[in-house]
Short mmCIF file of C-alpha atoms and ligand atoms in Angstrom, two decimals:
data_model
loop_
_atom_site.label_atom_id
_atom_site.label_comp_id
_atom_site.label_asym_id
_atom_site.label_seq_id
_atom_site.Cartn_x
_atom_site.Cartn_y
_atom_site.Cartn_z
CA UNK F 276 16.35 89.70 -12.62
CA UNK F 277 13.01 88.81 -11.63
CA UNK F 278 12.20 86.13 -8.62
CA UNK F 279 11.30 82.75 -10.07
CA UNK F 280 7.22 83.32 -8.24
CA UNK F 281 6.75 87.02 -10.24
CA UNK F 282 7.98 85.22 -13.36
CA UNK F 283 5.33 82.30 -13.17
CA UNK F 284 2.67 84.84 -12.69
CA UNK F 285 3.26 86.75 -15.18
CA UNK F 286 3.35 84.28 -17.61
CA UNK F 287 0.47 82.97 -16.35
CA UNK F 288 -1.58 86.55 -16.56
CA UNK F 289 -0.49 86.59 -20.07
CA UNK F 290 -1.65 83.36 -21.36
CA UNK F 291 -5.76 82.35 -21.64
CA UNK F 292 -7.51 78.95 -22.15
CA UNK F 293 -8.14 78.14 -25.67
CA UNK F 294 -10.95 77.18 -27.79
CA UNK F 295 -12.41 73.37 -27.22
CA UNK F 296 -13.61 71.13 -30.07
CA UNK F 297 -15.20 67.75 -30.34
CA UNK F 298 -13.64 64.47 -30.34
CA UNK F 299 -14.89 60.78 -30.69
CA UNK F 300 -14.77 58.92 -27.24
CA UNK F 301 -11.53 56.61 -28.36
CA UNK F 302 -9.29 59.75 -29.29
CA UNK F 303 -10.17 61.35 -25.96
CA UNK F 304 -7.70 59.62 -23.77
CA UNK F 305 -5.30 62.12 -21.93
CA UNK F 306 -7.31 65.20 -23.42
CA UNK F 307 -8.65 68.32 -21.13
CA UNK F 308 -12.49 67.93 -20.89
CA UNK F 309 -13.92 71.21 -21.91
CA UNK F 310 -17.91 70.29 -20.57
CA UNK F 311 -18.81 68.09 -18.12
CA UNK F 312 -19.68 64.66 -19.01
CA UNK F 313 -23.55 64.26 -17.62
CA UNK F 314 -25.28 60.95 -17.59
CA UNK F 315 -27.62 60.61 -20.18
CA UNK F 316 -29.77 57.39 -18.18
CA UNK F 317 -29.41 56.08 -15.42
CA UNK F 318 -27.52 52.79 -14.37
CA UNK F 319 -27.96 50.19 -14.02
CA UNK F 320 -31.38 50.98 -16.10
CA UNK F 321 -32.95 48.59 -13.47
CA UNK F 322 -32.28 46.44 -10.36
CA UNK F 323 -30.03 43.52 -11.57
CA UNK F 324 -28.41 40.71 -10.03
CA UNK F 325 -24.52 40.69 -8.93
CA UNK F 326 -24.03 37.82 -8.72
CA UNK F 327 -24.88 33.91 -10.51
CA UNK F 328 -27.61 32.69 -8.24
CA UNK F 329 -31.53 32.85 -7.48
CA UNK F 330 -33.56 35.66 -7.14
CA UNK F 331 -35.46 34.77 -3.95
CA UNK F 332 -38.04 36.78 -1.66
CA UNK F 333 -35.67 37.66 2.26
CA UNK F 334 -38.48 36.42 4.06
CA UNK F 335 -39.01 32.56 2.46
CA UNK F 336 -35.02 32.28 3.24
CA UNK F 337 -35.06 33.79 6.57
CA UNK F 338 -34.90 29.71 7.76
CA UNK F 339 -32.88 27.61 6.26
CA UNK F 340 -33.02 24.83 4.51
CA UNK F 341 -35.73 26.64 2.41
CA UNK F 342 -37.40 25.05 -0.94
CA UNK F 343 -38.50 27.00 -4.05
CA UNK F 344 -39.93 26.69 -7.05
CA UNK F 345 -37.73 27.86 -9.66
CA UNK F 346 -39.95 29.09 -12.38
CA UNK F 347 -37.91 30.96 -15.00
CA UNK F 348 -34.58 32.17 -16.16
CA UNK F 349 -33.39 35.56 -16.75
CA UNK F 350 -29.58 36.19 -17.92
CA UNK F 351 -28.02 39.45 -18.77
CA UNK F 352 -29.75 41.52 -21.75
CA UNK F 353 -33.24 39.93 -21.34
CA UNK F 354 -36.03 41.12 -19.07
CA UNK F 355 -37.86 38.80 -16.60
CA UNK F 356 -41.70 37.75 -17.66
CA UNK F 357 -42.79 36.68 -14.40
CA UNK F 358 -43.28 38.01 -10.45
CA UNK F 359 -41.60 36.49 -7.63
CA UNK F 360 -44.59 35.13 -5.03
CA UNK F 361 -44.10 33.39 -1.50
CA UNK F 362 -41.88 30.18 -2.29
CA UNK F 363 -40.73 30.78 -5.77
CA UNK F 364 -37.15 31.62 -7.44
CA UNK F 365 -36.09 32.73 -10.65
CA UNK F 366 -32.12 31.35 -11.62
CA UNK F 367 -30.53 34.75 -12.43
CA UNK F 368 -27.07 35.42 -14.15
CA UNK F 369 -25.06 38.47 -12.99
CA UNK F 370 -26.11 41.61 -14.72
CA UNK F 371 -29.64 39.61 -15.13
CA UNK F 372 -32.87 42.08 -14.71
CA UNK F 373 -34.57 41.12 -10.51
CA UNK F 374 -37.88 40.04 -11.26
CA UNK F 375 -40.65 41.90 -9.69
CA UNK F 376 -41.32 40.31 -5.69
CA UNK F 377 -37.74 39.15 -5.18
CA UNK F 378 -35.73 41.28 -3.16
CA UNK F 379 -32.27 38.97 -3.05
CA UNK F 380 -30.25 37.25 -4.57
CA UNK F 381 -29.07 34.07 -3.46
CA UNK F 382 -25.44 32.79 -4.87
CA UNK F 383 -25.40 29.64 -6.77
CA UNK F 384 -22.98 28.20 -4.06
CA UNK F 385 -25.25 28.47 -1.05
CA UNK F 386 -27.94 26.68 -3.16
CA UNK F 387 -28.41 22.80 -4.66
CA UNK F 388 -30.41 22.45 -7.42
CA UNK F 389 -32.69 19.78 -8.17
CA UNK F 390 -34.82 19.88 -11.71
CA UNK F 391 -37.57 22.73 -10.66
CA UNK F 392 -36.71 23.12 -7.25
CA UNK F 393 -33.82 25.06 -5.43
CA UNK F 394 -32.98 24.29 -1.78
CA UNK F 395 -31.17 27.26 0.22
CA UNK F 396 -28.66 25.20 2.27
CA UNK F 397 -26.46 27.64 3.88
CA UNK F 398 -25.61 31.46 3.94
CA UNK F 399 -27.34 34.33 5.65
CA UNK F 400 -29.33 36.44 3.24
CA UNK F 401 -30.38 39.90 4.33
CA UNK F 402 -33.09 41.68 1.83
CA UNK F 403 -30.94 43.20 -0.73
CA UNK F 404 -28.15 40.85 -0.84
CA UNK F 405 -25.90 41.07 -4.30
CA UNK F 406 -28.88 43.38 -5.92
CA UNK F 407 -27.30 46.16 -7.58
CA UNK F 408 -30.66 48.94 -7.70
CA UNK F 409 -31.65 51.48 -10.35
CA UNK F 410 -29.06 54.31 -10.79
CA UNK F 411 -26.87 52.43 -8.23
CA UNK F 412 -24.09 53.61 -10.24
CA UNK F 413 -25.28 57.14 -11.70
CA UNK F 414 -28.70 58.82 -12.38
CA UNK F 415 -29.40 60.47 -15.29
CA UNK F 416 -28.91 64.25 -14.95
CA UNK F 417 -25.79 63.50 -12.95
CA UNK F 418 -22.29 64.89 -13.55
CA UNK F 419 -19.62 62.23 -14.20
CA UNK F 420 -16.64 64.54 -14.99
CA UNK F 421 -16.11 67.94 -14.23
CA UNK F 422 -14.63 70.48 -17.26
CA UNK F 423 -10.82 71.05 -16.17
CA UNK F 424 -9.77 67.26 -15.75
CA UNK F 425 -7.30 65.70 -18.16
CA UNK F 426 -8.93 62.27 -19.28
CA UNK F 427 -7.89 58.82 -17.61
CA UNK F 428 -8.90 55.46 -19.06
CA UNK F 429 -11.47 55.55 -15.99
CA UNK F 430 -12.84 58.87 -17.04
CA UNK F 431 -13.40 57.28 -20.67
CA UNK F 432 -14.81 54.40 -19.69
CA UNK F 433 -17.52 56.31 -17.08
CA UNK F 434 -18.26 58.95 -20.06
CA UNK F 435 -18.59 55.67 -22.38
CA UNK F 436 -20.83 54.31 -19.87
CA UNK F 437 -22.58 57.70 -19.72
CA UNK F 438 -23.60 57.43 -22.89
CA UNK F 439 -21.31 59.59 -24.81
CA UNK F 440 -20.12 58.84 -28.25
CA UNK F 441 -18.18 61.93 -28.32
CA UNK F 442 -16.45 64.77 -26.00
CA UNK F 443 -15.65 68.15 -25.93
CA UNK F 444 -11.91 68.78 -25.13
CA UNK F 445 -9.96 71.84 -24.90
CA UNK F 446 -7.89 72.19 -28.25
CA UNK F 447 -4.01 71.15 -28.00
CA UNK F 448 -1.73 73.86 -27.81
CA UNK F 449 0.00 74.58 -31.00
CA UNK F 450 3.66 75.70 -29.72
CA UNK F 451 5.92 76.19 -32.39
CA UNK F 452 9.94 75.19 -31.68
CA UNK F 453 12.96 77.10 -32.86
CA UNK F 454 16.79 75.80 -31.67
CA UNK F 455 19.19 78.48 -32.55
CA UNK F 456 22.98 78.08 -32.98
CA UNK F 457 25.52 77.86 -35.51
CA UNK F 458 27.05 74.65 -33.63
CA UNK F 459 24.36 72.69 -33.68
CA UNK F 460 23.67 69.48 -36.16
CA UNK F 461 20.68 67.41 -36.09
CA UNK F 462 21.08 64.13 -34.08
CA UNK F 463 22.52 61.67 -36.54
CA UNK F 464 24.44 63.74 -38.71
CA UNK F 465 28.03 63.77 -39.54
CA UNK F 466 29.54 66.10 -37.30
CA UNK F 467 32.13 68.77 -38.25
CA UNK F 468 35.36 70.11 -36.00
CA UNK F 469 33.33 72.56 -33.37
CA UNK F 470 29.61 71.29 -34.33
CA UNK F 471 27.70 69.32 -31.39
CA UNK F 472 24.30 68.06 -31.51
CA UNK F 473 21.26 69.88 -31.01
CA UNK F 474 19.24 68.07 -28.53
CA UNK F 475 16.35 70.90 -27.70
CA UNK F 476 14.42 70.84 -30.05
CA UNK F 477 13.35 66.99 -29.43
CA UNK F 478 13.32 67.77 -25.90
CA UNK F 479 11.43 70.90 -26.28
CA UNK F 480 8.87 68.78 -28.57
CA UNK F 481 8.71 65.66 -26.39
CA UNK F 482 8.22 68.00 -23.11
CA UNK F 483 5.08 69.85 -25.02
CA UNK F 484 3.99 66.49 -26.38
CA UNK F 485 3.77 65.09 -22.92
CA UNK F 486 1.80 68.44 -21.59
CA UNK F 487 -0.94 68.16 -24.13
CA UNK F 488 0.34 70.37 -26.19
CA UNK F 489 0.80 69.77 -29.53
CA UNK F 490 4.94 70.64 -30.69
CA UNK F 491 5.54 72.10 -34.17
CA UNK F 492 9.56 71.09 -34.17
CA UNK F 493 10.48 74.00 -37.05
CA UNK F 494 14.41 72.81 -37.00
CA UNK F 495 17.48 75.15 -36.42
CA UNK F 496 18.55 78.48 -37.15
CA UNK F 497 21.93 79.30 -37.66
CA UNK F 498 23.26 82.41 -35.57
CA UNK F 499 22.48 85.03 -38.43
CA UNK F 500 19.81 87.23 -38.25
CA UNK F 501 17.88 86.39 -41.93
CA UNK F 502 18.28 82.52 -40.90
CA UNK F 503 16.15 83.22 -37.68
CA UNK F 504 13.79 85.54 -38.62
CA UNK F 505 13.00 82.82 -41.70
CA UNK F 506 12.94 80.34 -38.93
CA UNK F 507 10.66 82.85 -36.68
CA UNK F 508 8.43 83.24 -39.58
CA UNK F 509 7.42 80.18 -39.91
CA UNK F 510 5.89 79.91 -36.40
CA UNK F 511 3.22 82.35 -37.39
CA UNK F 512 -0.35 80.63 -36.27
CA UNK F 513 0.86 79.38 -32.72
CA UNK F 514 -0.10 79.54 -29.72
CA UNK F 515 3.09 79.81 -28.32
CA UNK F 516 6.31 79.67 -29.55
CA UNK F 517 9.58 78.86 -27.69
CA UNK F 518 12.91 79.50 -28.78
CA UNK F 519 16.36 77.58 -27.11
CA UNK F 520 19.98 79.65 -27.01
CA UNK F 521 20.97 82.43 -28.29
CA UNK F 522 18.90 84.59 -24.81
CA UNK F 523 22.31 85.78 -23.60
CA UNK F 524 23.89 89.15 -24.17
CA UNK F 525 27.12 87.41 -26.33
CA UNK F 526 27.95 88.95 -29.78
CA UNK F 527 25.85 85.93 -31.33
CA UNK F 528 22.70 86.15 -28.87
CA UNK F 529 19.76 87.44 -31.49
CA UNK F 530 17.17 85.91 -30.28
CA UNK F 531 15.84 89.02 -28.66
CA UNK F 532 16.70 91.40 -31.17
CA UNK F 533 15.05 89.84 -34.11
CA UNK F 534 12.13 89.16 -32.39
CA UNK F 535 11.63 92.78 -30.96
CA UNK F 536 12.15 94.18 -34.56
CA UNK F 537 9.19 91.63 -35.50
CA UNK F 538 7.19 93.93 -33.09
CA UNK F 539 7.22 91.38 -30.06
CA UNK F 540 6.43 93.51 -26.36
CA UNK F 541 9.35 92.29 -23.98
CA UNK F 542 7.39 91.51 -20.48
CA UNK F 543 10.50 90.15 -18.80
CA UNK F 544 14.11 89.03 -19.52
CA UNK F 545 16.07 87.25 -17.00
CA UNK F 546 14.94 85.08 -13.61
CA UNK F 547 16.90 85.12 -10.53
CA UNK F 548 17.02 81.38 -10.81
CA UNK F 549 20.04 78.44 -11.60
CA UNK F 550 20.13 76.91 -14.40
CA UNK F 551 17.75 79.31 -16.79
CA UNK F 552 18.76 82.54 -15.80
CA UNK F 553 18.48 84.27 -19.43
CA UNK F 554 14.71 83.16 -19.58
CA UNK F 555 12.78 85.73 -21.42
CA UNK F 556 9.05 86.19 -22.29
CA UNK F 557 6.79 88.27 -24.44
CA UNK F 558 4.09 88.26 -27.11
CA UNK F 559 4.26 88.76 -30.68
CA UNK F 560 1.44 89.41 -32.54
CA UNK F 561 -1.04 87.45 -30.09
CA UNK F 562 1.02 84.49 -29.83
CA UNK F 563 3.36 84.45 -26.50
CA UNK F 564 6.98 83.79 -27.19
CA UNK F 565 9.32 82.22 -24.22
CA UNK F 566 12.93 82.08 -25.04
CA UNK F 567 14.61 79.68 -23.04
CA UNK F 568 18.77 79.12 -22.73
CA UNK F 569 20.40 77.01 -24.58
CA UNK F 570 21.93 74.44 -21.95
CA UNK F 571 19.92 71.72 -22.27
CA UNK F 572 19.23 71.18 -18.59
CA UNK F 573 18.49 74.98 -18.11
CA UNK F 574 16.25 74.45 -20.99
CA UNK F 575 14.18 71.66 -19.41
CA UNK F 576 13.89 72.75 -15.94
CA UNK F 577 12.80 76.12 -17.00
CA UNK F 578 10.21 74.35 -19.84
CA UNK F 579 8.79 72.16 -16.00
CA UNK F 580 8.62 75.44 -14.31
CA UNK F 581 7.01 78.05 -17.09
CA UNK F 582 5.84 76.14 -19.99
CA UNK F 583 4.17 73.44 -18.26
CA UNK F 584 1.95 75.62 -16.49
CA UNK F 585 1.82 77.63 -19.41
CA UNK F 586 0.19 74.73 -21.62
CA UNK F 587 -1.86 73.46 -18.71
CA UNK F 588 -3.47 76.88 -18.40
CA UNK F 589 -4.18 77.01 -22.49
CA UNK F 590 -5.37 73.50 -22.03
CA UNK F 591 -7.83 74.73 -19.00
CA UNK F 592 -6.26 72.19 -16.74
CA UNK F 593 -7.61 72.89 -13.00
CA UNK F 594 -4.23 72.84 -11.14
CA UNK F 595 -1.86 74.52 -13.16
CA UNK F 596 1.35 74.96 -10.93
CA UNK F 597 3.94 71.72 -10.52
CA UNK F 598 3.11 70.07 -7.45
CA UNK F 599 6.05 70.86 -4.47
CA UNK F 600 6.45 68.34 -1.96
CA UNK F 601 8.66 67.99 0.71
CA UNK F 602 11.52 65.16 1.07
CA UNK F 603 14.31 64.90 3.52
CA UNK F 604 18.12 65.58 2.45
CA UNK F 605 20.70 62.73 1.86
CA UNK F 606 23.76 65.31 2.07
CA UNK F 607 24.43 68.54 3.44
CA UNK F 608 24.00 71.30 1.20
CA UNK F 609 25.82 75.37 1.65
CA UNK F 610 23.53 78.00 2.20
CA UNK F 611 22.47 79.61 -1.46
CA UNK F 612 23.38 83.14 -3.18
CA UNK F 613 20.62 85.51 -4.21
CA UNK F 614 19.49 82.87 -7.37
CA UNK F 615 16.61 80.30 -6.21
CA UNK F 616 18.30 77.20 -7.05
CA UNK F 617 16.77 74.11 -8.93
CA UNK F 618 19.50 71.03 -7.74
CA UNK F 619 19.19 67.94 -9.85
CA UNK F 620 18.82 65.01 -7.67
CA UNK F 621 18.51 61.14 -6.91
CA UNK F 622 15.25 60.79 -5.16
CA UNK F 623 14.46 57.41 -3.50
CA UNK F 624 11.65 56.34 -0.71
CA UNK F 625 12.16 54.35 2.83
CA UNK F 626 9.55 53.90 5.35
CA UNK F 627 9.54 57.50 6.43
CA UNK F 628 9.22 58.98 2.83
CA UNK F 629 10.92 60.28 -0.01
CA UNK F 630 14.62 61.20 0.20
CA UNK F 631 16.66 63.58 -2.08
CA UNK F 632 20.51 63.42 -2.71
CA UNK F 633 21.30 66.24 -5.31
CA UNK F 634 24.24 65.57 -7.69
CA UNK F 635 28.00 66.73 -6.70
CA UNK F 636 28.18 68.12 -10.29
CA UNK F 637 25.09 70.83 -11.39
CA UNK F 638 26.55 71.99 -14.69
CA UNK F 639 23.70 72.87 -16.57
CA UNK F 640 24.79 71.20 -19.91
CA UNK F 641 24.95 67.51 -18.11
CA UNK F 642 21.81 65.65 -19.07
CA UNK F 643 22.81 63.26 -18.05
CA UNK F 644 22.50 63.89 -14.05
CA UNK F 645 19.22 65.44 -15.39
CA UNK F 646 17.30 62.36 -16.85
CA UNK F 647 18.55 60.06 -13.73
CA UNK F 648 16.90 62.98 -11.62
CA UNK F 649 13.62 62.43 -10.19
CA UNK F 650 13.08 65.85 -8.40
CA UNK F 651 14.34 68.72 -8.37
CA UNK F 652 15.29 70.14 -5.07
CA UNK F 653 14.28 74.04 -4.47
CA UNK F 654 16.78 76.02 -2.40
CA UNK F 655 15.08 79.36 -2.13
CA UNK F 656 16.98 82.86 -2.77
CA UNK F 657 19.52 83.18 0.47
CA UNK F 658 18.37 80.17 2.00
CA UNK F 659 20.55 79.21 4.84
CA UNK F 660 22.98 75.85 4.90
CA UNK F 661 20.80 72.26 5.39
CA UNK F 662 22.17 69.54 6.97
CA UNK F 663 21.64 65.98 5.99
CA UNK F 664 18.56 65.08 6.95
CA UNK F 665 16.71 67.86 7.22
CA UNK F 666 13.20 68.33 5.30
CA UNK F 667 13.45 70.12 2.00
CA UNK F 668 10.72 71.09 -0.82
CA UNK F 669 11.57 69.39 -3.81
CA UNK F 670 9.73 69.23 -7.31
CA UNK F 671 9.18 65.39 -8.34
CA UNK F 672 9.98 64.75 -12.13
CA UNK F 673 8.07 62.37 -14.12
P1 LIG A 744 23.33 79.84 -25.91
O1 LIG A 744 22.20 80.12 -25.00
O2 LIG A 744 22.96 79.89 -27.34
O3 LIG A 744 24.52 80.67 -25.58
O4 LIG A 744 23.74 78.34 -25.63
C1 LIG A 744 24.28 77.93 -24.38
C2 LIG A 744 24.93 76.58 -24.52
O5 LIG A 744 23.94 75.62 -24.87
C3 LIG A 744 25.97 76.50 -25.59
O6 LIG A 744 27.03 75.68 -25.13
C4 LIG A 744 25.26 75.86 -26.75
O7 LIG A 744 26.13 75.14 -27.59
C5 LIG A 744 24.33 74.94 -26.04
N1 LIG A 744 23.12 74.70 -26.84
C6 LIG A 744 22.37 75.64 -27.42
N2 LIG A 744 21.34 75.09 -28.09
C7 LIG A 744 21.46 73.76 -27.92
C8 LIG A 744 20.72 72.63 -28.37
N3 LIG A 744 19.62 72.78 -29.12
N4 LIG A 744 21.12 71.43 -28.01
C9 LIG A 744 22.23 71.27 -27.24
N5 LIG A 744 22.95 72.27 -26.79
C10 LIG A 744 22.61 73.51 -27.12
MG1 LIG A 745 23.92 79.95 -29.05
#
């Protein structure tokens, strides 16, 4: 057994970023930028208004009342034809080009209006006032995004805004899914005296989906060693392929065995963690395998701690690790045994912060404590008893 830290980094060692490739602006959302985004003008392209008002010049409304002359219009999308001079104003929508000689903007609500004139009634109007200038935003030359960032509808909208059509993401993981077990049915099927249903392999999928990855769900194969190596097969052309059950040493645990006679190089076999001891990793013709248990919740909480990471690194995400955090303890909790311990557990929020209240029960095939679990809390090898109350590092599930 391996500690759960060794077992992250070597996984991590093994795997590299992939490849990027281009992709129009609207199918970009929640993608890994592969090259910065870098503003291709500046913006806004010139001073404009913020505001519905006047375009005025500071010093003829530095006493008010004042009168102008208003002597043209300019509204978003067309450019002013005339200057500003002493005691003349130009109406002005928001996102309307400042005429040359103004310098402020007065809003429509300080203002009456009367035919060609304009009197400035109230408000105090520093130089500058509601004028958005050239490049206020971004400059041309200027990095928007950095390479490494997974893409929020802010980030599209600034690259948009940039002047990009298109972006360059990192390509999607292709990990390829195998469920192995002669018990297992597909969800929906008519179920037989000793059969259950496999629940994995969607798992397994919808975990990868929700990484960025991109989940090749290949089905299940019985435990006989033709029906997985078929099954193995078919996963040829990933970038990673994970296996569920069968990692055990029991009579019916081939995982391991058929893959090693495929000419996969073991790197590790078993964590000293709970659940997801039997974890076991290793690459087969340039494609990394991870075998993970077959309890669904071991399954899961070792995909959040190694294949997470493992698809953020392929993606070229810039933090790759699960965030830890700290949270304080509902109950009191023994001191651990030589495994590090992931405890499913409620987690809730007062006014001092989060709290954590793992589940009585931490049987490793329950998923149902899992998915009403919003962290998990980490009890390190040998850790010593916590009381209630005490502050504890727990891993928040989304
Ligand atoms: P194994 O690692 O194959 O010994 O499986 C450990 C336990 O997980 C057994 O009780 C299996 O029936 C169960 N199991 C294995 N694969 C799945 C699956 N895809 N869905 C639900 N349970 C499974
Ligand atoms: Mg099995």
């Amino acid at each position: 057994m391996i500690p759960v830290q060794e077992a992250m980094d070597r996984i991590l060692a093994a795997v590299t970023p992939l490849g990027s490739e281009i992709v129009a602006i609207d199918r970009a959302l929640g993608r890994v930028l592969a090259e910065p985004v870098v503003a291709r003008l500046d913006h806004p392209p010139q001073a404009v208004s913020a505001m519905d008002g006047y375009a005025v010049r500071a010093a003829d409304v530095a006493t008010l009342p004042a009168r102008l002359r208003v002597i043209e219009e300019v509204a978003a999308g067309s450019l002013p034809n005339k200057a500003i001079h002493t005691g003349e104003a130009a109406r002005i929508f928001t996102g309307g080009a400042v005429p040359e000689g103004a310098d402020t903007v007065v809003i429509q609500e300080n203002c009456t209006r009367d035919r060609e004139h304009v009197a400035v009634v109230e408000g105090s109007h520093a130089r500058g006032r509601h004028i958005r200038l050239a490049g206020n935003d971004f400059k041309q030359g200027q990095v928007g995004i950095e390479a490494g960032h997974r893409l929020t509808p802010s980030h599209i909208g600034l690259a948009a805004a940039m002047n990009w059509p298109w972006l360059a993401v990192t390509r999607r993981p292709r990990v390829a899914i195998v469920s192995t077990g002669s018990e297992l049915v597909h969800p929906g099927e008519a179920l037989k005296p000793g059969q259950i249903v496999g629940s994995n392999g969607l798992a397994l999928a919808a975990f990868v989906n929700a990484a960025g990855g991109e989940a090749i769900h290949l089905g299940i194969a019985r435990d006989d060693e033709s029906a997985l190596s078929a099954l193995i097969d078919r996963a040829a052309g990933a970038d990673l392929l994970l296996t569920s059950g069968g990692a055990s040493v029991g009579d019916h645990d081939l995982v391991q065995g058929v893959l090693k006679s495929k000419g996969m190089t073991l790197d590790f076999w078993k964590i000293a963690m709970r659940p997801g001891k039997p974890l076991m990793f290793g690459r087969l013709n340039g494609m990394c395998v991870i075998g993970l248990p077959g309890n669904p919740v071991s399954a899961l909480v070792t995909s959040t701690l190694f294949v997470g990471p493992a698809i953020a690194r392929m993606l070229g995400l810039r933090g790759v690790h699960p965030r830890v955090m700290r949270a304080r303890l509902a109950i009191d909790l023994p001191a651990n045994d030589l495994r590090q311990d992931y405890l499913r557990a409620e987690l809730r929020e007062d006014e001092r912060g989060l709290i954590v209240s793992p589940f009585g029960k931490q049987d490793s095939a329950m998923l149902t404590a899992l998915s009403h679990s919003g962290a998990l809390v980490i009890r390190a090898p040998h850790a010593p008893a916590a009381a209630a109350g005490s502050e504890i590092e727990i891993l928040r599930l989304s």
